[in-house]
């Protein structure tokens, strides 16, 4: 008893097993985590250091260099990049892909702790592991026309954060913006002096007055009591009545020398939503959590809690990462349904049987359900790559079903000379087709093996895609091998075997094919007449196709970063931002936006002259996102002078931040003379501005704002009897104030800031008049012991791998990356542009593209080698393996033509499709060659078998080709949001499939015949 008869005897149990797997797969759909990105561990650690207010050049010597030297010996370090400014340094360490980043994080923290004693006293540091979860997954804005920003922030912190923090998958929730309440004690310097008090006396009195302390225990009446001393301040009234000094003439209370009122903490961050001041609620997810589930649960809880919030409070969601995942999921569903319907149309045309069509199409949902189960068991998630992989796999799944069902139908419709039963003929046909089906499936699956060894961003993303497609192909093979024959045996009857399925048109095509092949078999040289133009077209197309990195996706929103002149005040910056907001509001494609001045979308804090906006666009129909970005950028350049803007797609911006290479163009200039570097950076930035398509050019020089430097003369200070440290302390009290204590109000603590009136610290001249109090009580102006002057801000100092560097960056618009970089390289070769002591290196996304292309070329070559090995294993014939492999190699030339015709760039997704063509065309070629071998066993001559194999396999090859093309069309036309990621892949595969039929049934057999003749001659 062979396998087919054994499987038939256990038909019910096998089909029941498949049913269990399909049902389990359907349930796994609801269990798998969903997010925008695959579960990627980016090999980057960021170390932020704060070390007082030292100048940037001194920070490099005292902090940055020591830190770099301590971090460099950590195993796996590939590069270190640092940015140093006054009092702070940011160091980014890149490691090899595949390392245990949790362990690396501990090693980095240990290295920083070891060098910390050698850094300036008071130095603090923060170490962050960079992965997608460092950015918020959902963000809400709280706005109100009635409530103050203090109240909206309190509602966010005291009500909404506790409400949402317990949701499964939420890592943390932060607030951004709003105001924090505090009590302000504005001390009048004249009154303070009149009462013989110092600023420090007020600070100490408030701190000493506001005390709650346990002073002992007491046993009385069989009880143990804790004794507390409670002198806490309760409210504004108690604060005003605080006694500062007492004597014979009475008390000096705080209200006698200060204006006491409620105020807000000094704030250098402004946040707004749709033009209104707003408090932001940022939700961060845990690794491997379900972003879609988190979003739904947050909406549900907020809806249930809404009646408890003030009616004047408007809560609006302006950012939700799960929306792209949901849209992609819907797009995949649509693509699958459309692909299945189109494939059903092909089956009905060729096989003319509803039951046969049903059996083949049943494979699609079943195989995808089993794929989901496999992904769930392997710990994968639903994201834009796995969803795209499922959509791309539909055509291949349908192919497996078609070739098996077509072979079964063809065998049962042949003349039954042995009078075997229909069931017996189906089983024998299934056994006969096992080897071709296994070989063809293996040819497609093994091309994904090299991707497991692909590193970098490309490997991280496409390993998810390849895992999905390999799982789908394994499930598809098992369904086609076992389930399809069993279902056919159960559903098909003799009348289905007697249907005539070849019409006059198809018979005429087969006869024409016979005539062509008979001539080519006799004179193979005529094949060159068709192949030479075909090869030349592929070569010409290759030169015409532009290159890129990752496909552009219309995610429904984008980031706009803005930078104003260094040192611009928060008030002036806010005025300029309002002008930008008017441009955004007037754009008809914009639905909503949020703005951060002095902050970033990810929650980071920046200088007050810069910030970013997240602009959410309306649903389709609307202009493409690139057009909207260009319009807004050009209008800002025309109407808002003095501000630099940079636009980026959301996913591009996040990946750029995670890999520290956000711009497509990055020219890294290295040299030891910092002044020369700055001058050269300006020249390079001006030079590349003439290149077509280069926009948003930055010279890489980030200038800090001007500073007021107060230099204390030690000798003069000594004459006044004051130490320089005391002068610095009093200046800090005068200009910043001192939060001396806190007063409890409900469930929050409100700070008490002792300060000076605003009118006394508004100008540089006010600083010179600042009254300094000596220990003996006499007062003198600061100008008596110090020189005050304004100094121009220093530029940030960037170092990479221990050498100074300035990076000139830019973005590309309306042009491919490859040709743009080629023009930039020509400009950089110009004489006298770069001094002899400065050299350059190209980085940014271009460098990532080159790394990705190098890896994918290796994957392509490895796939060819594995396929060739498989063919040798199947046939043990070099001529056969070479001839079969010639078909996919020729088909790859058509990929470039397809990309050129559709104006699509050759990017990493397109190269993935080109690699897949190798397996897909080889799969069909194996079907042909297996039929050829079977005909040889029937005593046909080699020429006869070559022609007849093409006749026999023409129908299934045409059917699978058309079905696969039609199934991929929804992806190729980017039907639905998020499908742009797989669009180049679909176009590449379709381009190869267009020439698959003639290559497999005409070109490959003739090449094989020619190789046989050469072998015989030899």
Short mmCIF file of C-alpha atoms in Angstrom, two decimals, residues 114-450:
data_model
loop_
_atom_site.label_atom_id
_atom_site.label_comp_id
_atom_site.label_asym_id
_atom_site.label_seq_id
_atom_site.Cartn_x
_atom_site.Cartn_y
_atom_site.Cartn_z
CA UNK A 114 33.56 52.79 36.03
CA UNK A 115 34.60 56.05 34.33
CA UNK A 116 32.19 58.24 36.35
CA UNK A 117 34.69 59.00 39.20
CA UNK A 118 37.03 60.51 36.58
CA UNK A 119 34.36 62.87 35.26
CA UNK A 120 33.58 66.31 36.74
CA UNK A 121 31.76 66.21 40.12
CA UNK A 122 27.99 66.14 39.83
CA UNK A 123 28.00 64.46 36.41
CA UNK A 124 24.83 62.43 35.77
CA UNK A 125 24.04 60.04 32.93
CA UNK A 126 21.14 58.18 31.35
CA UNK A 127 21.50 55.02 29.27
CA UNK A 128 18.73 54.08 26.81
CA UNK A 129 18.32 51.05 24.63
CA UNK A 130 16.94 52.17 21.26
CA UNK A 131 13.99 50.13 20.02
CA UNK A 132 10.54 51.03 18.65
CA UNK A 133 9.06 51.09 22.15
CA UNK A 134 11.03 54.24 23.06
CA UNK A 135 8.53 56.16 20.93
CA UNK A 136 4.87 56.59 21.89
CA UNK A 137 2.40 54.28 20.18
CA UNK A 138 -0.65 56.46 20.90
CA UNK A 139 -0.96 60.14 21.80
CA UNK A 140 -3.91 62.25 22.98
CA UNK A 141 -4.29 65.99 23.45
CA UNK A 142 -6.27 67.64 26.26
CA UNK A 143 -7.59 71.08 25.36
CA UNK A 144 -10.21 73.36 26.88
CA UNK A 145 -11.59 76.84 26.37
CA UNK A 146 -12.50 77.04 30.07
CA UNK A 147 -10.00 74.99 32.07
CA UNK A 148 -6.46 76.22 32.66
CA UNK A 149 -3.43 74.29 31.48
CA UNK A 150 -2.75 73.50 35.15
CA UNK A 151 -6.09 71.74 35.41
CA UNK A 152 -5.71 69.80 32.14
CA UNK A 153 -2.28 68.56 33.24
CA UNK A 154 -3.66 67.57 36.66
CA UNK A 155 -6.49 65.63 35.01
CA UNK A 156 -3.98 63.83 32.80
CA UNK A 157 -1.65 62.95 35.68
CA UNK A 158 -4.11 62.27 38.46
CA UNK A 159 -7.00 60.66 36.58
CA UNK A 160 -6.09 59.44 33.11
CA UNK A 161 -2.63 57.96 33.77
CA UNK A 162 -3.91 55.74 36.65
CA UNK A 163 -6.94 54.82 34.52
CA UNK A 164 -4.89 53.63 31.54
CA UNK A 165 -1.68 52.33 33.13
CA UNK A 166 -3.19 48.95 34.04
CA UNK A 167 -3.99 48.09 30.41
CA UNK A 168 -2.13 44.99 29.30
CA UNK A 169 0.88 45.88 27.14
CA UNK A 170 1.22 49.49 28.33
CA UNK A 171 4.77 50.17 29.54
CA UNK A 172 4.34 53.75 30.73
CA UNK A 173 2.29 56.89 30.15
CA UNK A 174 3.84 60.36 30.19
CA UNK A 175 2.46 63.85 30.03
CA UNK A 176 4.00 66.58 27.91
CA UNK A 177 3.13 70.23 28.05
CA UNK A 178 0.59 71.93 30.24
CA UNK A 179 1.50 73.98 33.28
CA UNK A 180 2.58 72.95 36.76
CA UNK A 181 1.18 75.00 39.64
CA UNK A 182 3.45 76.59 42.23
CA UNK A 183 3.38 79.30 44.89
CA UNK A 184 5.47 82.29 43.89
CA UNK A 185 7.19 84.40 46.55
CA UNK A 186 8.50 87.51 44.76
CA UNK A 187 10.86 89.12 47.27
CA UNK A 188 11.27 92.90 47.13
CA UNK A 189 15.03 93.51 47.38
CA UNK A 190 14.56 96.99 48.92
CA UNK A 191 12.24 95.78 51.67
CA UNK A 192 14.48 92.79 52.28
CA UNK A 193 17.42 95.12 52.81
CA UNK A 194 15.37 97.48 55.00
CA UNK A 195 14.55 94.69 57.41
CA UNK A 196 18.13 93.50 57.45
CA UNK A 197 17.29 90.18 55.86
CA UNK A 198 19.02 88.19 53.15
CA UNK A 199 17.48 86.11 50.39
CA UNK A 200 18.82 82.99 52.08
CA UNK A 201 16.99 83.98 55.29
CA UNK A 202 13.67 83.75 53.46
CA UNK A 203 14.60 80.39 51.97
CA UNK A 204 15.68 78.94 55.30
CA UNK A 205 12.63 80.30 57.18
CA UNK A 206 10.17 78.72 54.73
CA UNK A 207 12.01 75.43 54.74
CA UNK A 208 12.20 75.33 58.56
CA UNK A 209 8.55 76.31 58.98
CA UNK A 210 7.12 73.57 56.75
CA UNK A 211 7.98 70.42 58.76
CA UNK A 212 6.28 67.14 59.57
CA UNK A 213 8.50 64.96 61.72
CA UNK A 214 8.16 62.07 64.16
CA UNK A 215 9.63 63.14 67.51
CA UNK A 216 9.14 60.02 69.60
CA UNK A 217 6.77 57.40 70.99
CA UNK A 218 4.62 57.47 74.11
CA UNK A 219 2.91 54.66 76.07
CA UNK A 220 -0.30 55.67 77.80
CA UNK A 221 -3.39 53.67 78.83
CA UNK A 222 -2.06 50.47 77.31
CA UNK A 223 -1.50 52.11 73.91
CA UNK A 224 1.63 53.09 72.01
CA UNK A 225 1.38 56.51 70.35
CA UNK A 226 3.59 57.99 67.65
CA UNK A 227 4.23 61.67 68.42
CA UNK A 228 4.41 64.01 65.41
CA UNK A 229 5.55 67.60 65.15
CA UNK A 230 3.40 69.22 62.45
CA UNK A 231 4.27 72.78 61.37
CA UNK A 232 3.25 72.34 57.76
CA UNK A 233 2.07 75.18 55.60
CA UNK A 234 -1.52 74.63 54.46
CA UNK A 235 -2.42 77.34 52.00
CA UNK A 236 -1.66 80.80 50.67
CA UNK A 237 -2.76 82.45 53.94
CA UNK A 238 -0.40 80.37 56.08
CA UNK A 239 2.37 81.09 53.62
CA UNK A 240 1.80 84.87 53.88
CA UNK A 241 1.89 84.74 57.69
CA UNK A 242 5.21 82.90 57.89
CA UNK A 243 7.42 84.68 60.43
CA UNK A 244 10.83 85.60 59.12
CA UNK A 245 12.10 87.67 62.06
CA UNK A 246 10.88 88.66 65.50
CA UNK A 247 12.03 91.29 67.97
CA UNK A 248 10.98 94.02 70.33
CA UNK A 249 9.13 95.81 67.57
CA UNK A 250 7.10 92.76 66.59
CA UNK A 251 7.18 90.24 63.76
CA UNK A 252 8.41 90.47 60.18
CA UNK A 253 6.14 88.24 58.14
CA UNK A 254 6.68 87.02 54.62
CA UNK A 255 3.87 89.23 53.32
CA UNK A 256 5.76 92.28 54.58
CA UNK A 257 8.67 91.83 52.18
CA UNK A 258 7.23 89.80 49.29
CA UNK A 259 4.33 89.51 46.89
CA UNK A 260 2.90 86.01 47.35
CA UNK A 261 0.58 84.51 44.75
CA UNK A 262 -0.17 81.37 42.79
CA UNK A 263 1.70 80.98 39.51
CA UNK A 264 3.16 78.27 37.24
CA UNK A 265 6.67 76.87 37.05
CA UNK A 266 8.98 78.46 34.46
CA UNK A 267 8.35 76.52 31.27
CA UNK A 268 10.50 76.40 28.15
CA UNK A 269 8.19 73.95 26.38
CA UNK A 270 5.03 74.89 24.49
CA UNK A 271 2.60 72.31 23.18
CA UNK A 272 -0.50 72.84 21.12
CA UNK A 273 -3.08 70.89 19.14
CA UNK A 274 -4.94 72.47 16.24
CA UNK A 275 -3.82 75.91 17.38
CA UNK A 276 -4.91 75.58 21.03
CA UNK A 277 -2.62 75.14 24.06
CA UNK A 278 -2.70 71.47 24.96
CA UNK A 279 -1.45 68.87 27.37
CA UNK A 280 -0.29 65.70 25.64
CA UNK A 281 -0.79 62.19 26.95
CA UNK A 282 1.84 59.84 25.46
CA UNK A 283 1.31 56.08 25.72
CA UNK A 284 4.32 53.75 25.37
CA UNK A 285 3.97 50.03 24.76
CA UNK A 286 5.95 47.11 26.10
CA UNK A 287 8.05 45.02 23.70
CA UNK A 288 6.05 42.33 21.84
CA UNK A 289 2.73 43.82 22.99
CA UNK A 290 -0.38 44.31 20.86
CA UNK A 291 -0.66 47.95 19.71
CA UNK A 292 -4.11 47.43 18.19
CA UNK A 293 -5.46 45.84 21.37
CA UNK A 294 -3.94 48.65 23.48
CA UNK A 295 -5.60 51.26 21.27
CA UNK A 296 -9.01 49.59 21.46
CA UNK A 297 -8.80 49.17 25.24
CA UNK A 298 -7.77 52.81 25.73
CA UNK A 299 -10.71 54.02 23.64
CA UNK A 300 -13.08 51.79 25.60
CA UNK A 301 -11.86 53.00 28.99
CA UNK A 302 -11.90 56.63 27.96
CA UNK A 303 -15.44 56.26 26.60
CA UNK A 304 -16.60 54.73 29.88
CA UNK A 305 -14.84 57.43 31.92
CA UNK A 306 -15.85 60.40 29.76
CA UNK A 307 -18.91 61.31 31.87
CA UNK A 308 -16.61 61.86 34.87
CA UNK A 309 -14.49 64.44 33.04
CA UNK A 310 -15.39 68.15 32.81
CA UNK A 311 -17.69 68.84 29.87
CA UNK A 312 -15.42 71.64 28.67
CA UNK A 313 -12.45 69.26 28.33
CA UNK A 314 -11.81 68.08 24.78
CA UNK A 315 -9.85 64.82 24.52
CA UNK A 316 -8.57 64.13 21.01
CA UNK A 317 -6.36 61.37 19.60
CA UNK A 318 -3.86 62.88 17.18
CA UNK A 319 -1.48 59.95 16.78
CA UNK A 320 -2.15 56.21 16.72
CA UNK A 321 0.45 53.82 15.36
CA UNK A 322 -2.10 50.98 15.28
CA UNK A 323 -4.15 52.76 12.60
CA UNK A 324 -1.54 51.88 9.97
CA UNK A 325 -1.56 48.25 11.15
CA UNK A 326 -5.35 48.15 10.98
CA UNK A 327 -5.36 49.76 7.53
CA UNK A 328 -2.70 47.32 6.34
CA UNK A 329 -4.73 44.42 7.70
CA UNK A 330 -7.81 45.64 5.83
CA UNK A 331 -5.74 46.11 2.68
CA UNK A 332 -4.41 42.54 2.96
CA UNK A 333 -7.94 41.21 3.41
CA UNK A 334 -9.09 43.12 0.35
CA UNK A 335 -6.08 41.94 -1.64
CA UNK A 336 -6.71 38.33 -0.65
CA UNK A 337 -10.39 38.49 -1.55
CA UNK A 338 -9.74 40.18 -4.89
CA UNK A 339 -6.93 37.75 -5.66
CA UNK A 340 -9.12 34.74 -4.81
CA UNK A 341 -11.98 36.01 -6.99
CA UNK A 342 -9.65 36.63 -9.94
CA UNK A 343 -8.02 33.21 -9.49
CA UNK A 344 -11.48 31.60 -9.40
CA UNK A 345 -12.24 33.29 -12.70
CA UNK A 346 -9.12 31.71 -14.25
CA UNK A 347 -9.99 28.26 -12.88
CA UNK A 348 -13.53 28.40 -14.21
CA UNK A 349 -12.33 29.42 -17.66
CA UNK A 350 -9.83 26.57 -17.94
CA UNK A 351 -11.38 23.72 -15.89
CA UNK A 352 -15.09 24.56 -16.22
CA UNK A 353 -16.04 22.90 -12.98
CA UNK A 354 -17.32 24.60 -9.81
CA UNK A 355 -16.27 21.76 -7.50
CA UNK A 356 -12.72 21.76 -8.84
CA UNK A 357 -12.56 25.55 -8.45
CA UNK A 358 -13.88 25.28 -4.90
CA UNK A 359 -11.23 22.72 -3.92
CA UNK A 360 -8.38 24.91 -5.25
CA UNK A 361 -9.70 28.11 -3.67
CA UNK A 362 -10.36 26.46 -0.32
CA UNK A 363 -6.58 26.22 0.02
CA UNK A 364 -6.16 30.00 0.36
CA UNK A 365 -7.97 30.67 3.66
CA UNK A 366 -6.90 27.28 5.01
CA UNK A 367 -3.21 27.76 4.22
CA UNK A 368 -3.26 31.33 5.59
CA UNK A 369 -4.90 30.15 8.82
CA UNK A 370 -2.23 27.48 9.27
CA UNK A 371 0.40 30.14 8.47
CA UNK A 372 -0.99 32.29 11.29
CA UNK A 373 -0.73 29.33 13.64
CA UNK A 374 2.90 28.71 12.66
CA UNK A 375 3.76 32.41 13.13
CA UNK A 376 2.05 32.40 16.53
CA UNK A 377 4.04 29.35 17.64
CA UNK A 378 7.26 30.96 16.40
CA UNK A 379 6.58 34.11 18.46
CA UNK A 380 6.03 36.43 15.49
CA UNK A 381 3.64 39.36 15.35
CA UNK A 382 1.25 40.88 12.84
CA UNK A 383 2.93 43.92 11.29
CA UNK A 384 3.28 45.57 7.92
CA UNK A 385 5.83 42.93 6.83
CA UNK A 386 3.97 39.78 7.90
CA UNK A 387 0.70 41.12 6.52
CA UNK A 388 2.39 41.97 3.23
CA UNK A 389 3.95 38.50 3.16
CA UNK A 390 0.54 36.92 3.48
CA UNK A 391 -0.85 39.02 0.63
CA UNK A 392 2.14 38.18 -1.59
CA UNK A 393 1.81 34.47 -0.74
CA UNK A 394 -1.78 34.22 -2.00
CA UNK A 395 -0.69 33.76 -5.61
CA UNK A 396 1.81 31.04 -4.66
CA UNK A 397 -0.79 29.22 -2.56
CA UNK A 398 -3.25 29.30 -5.45
CA UNK A 399 -0.46 28.01 -7.72
CA UNK A 400 0.06 24.90 -5.61
CA UNK A 401 -3.65 24.20 -5.59
CA UNK A 402 -3.98 24.77 -9.33
CA UNK A 403 -1.12 22.52 -10.41
CA UNK A 404 -2.28 19.66 -8.21
CA UNK A 405 -5.95 19.91 -9.10
CA UNK A 406 -5.15 20.37 -12.79
CA UNK A 407 -2.95 17.28 -12.77
CA UNK A 408 -5.66 15.27 -11.06
CA UNK A 409 -8.32 16.50 -13.50
CA UNK A 410 -6.14 15.86 -16.54
CA UNK A 411 -5.41 12.29 -15.45
CA UNK A 412 -9.04 11.38 -14.72
CA UNK A 413 -10.16 12.91 -18.04
CA UNK A 414 -7.69 10.83 -20.01
CA UNK A 415 -8.95 7.67 -21.63
CA UNK A 416 -9.47 4.99 -18.95
CA UNK A 417 -8.02 1.92 -20.68
CA UNK A 418 -7.67 -0.16 -17.48
CA UNK A 419 -11.22 0.51 -16.21
CA UNK A 420 -9.86 1.64 -12.83
CA UNK A 421 -12.21 3.45 -10.46
CA UNK A 422 -12.16 7.23 -10.27
CA UNK A 423 -10.79 7.07 -6.70
CA UNK A 424 -7.94 4.81 -7.78
CA UNK A 425 -7.01 7.07 -10.68
CA UNK A 426 -6.98 10.12 -8.37
CA UNK A 427 -4.68 8.35 -5.92
CA UNK A 428 -2.28 7.25 -8.64
CA UNK A 429 -2.23 10.77 -10.06
CA UNK A 430 -1.44 12.18 -6.61
CA UNK A 431 1.42 9.70 -6.16
CA UNK A 432 2.74 10.54 -9.63
CA UNK A 433 2.74 14.26 -8.84
CA UNK A 434 4.34 14.01 -5.38
CA UNK A 435 7.95 14.39 -6.57
CA UNK A 436 7.30 17.40 -8.88
CA UNK A 437 5.17 19.10 -6.21
CA UNK A 438 7.77 18.51 -3.48
CA UNK A 439 10.60 19.69 -5.70
CA UNK A 440 8.78 22.79 -6.89
CA UNK A 441 7.73 23.75 -3.35
CA UNK A 442 11.28 23.23 -2.11
CA UNK A 443 12.58 25.48 -4.91
CA UNK A 444 10.45 28.36 -3.63
CA UNK A 445 11.03 27.72 0.08
CA UNK A 446 14.82 27.39 0.00
CA UNK A 447 15.31 30.87 -1.44
CA UNK A 448 14.25 32.21 1.96
CA UNK A 449 17.01 30.32 3.80
CA UNK A 450 19.79 32.87 3.01
#
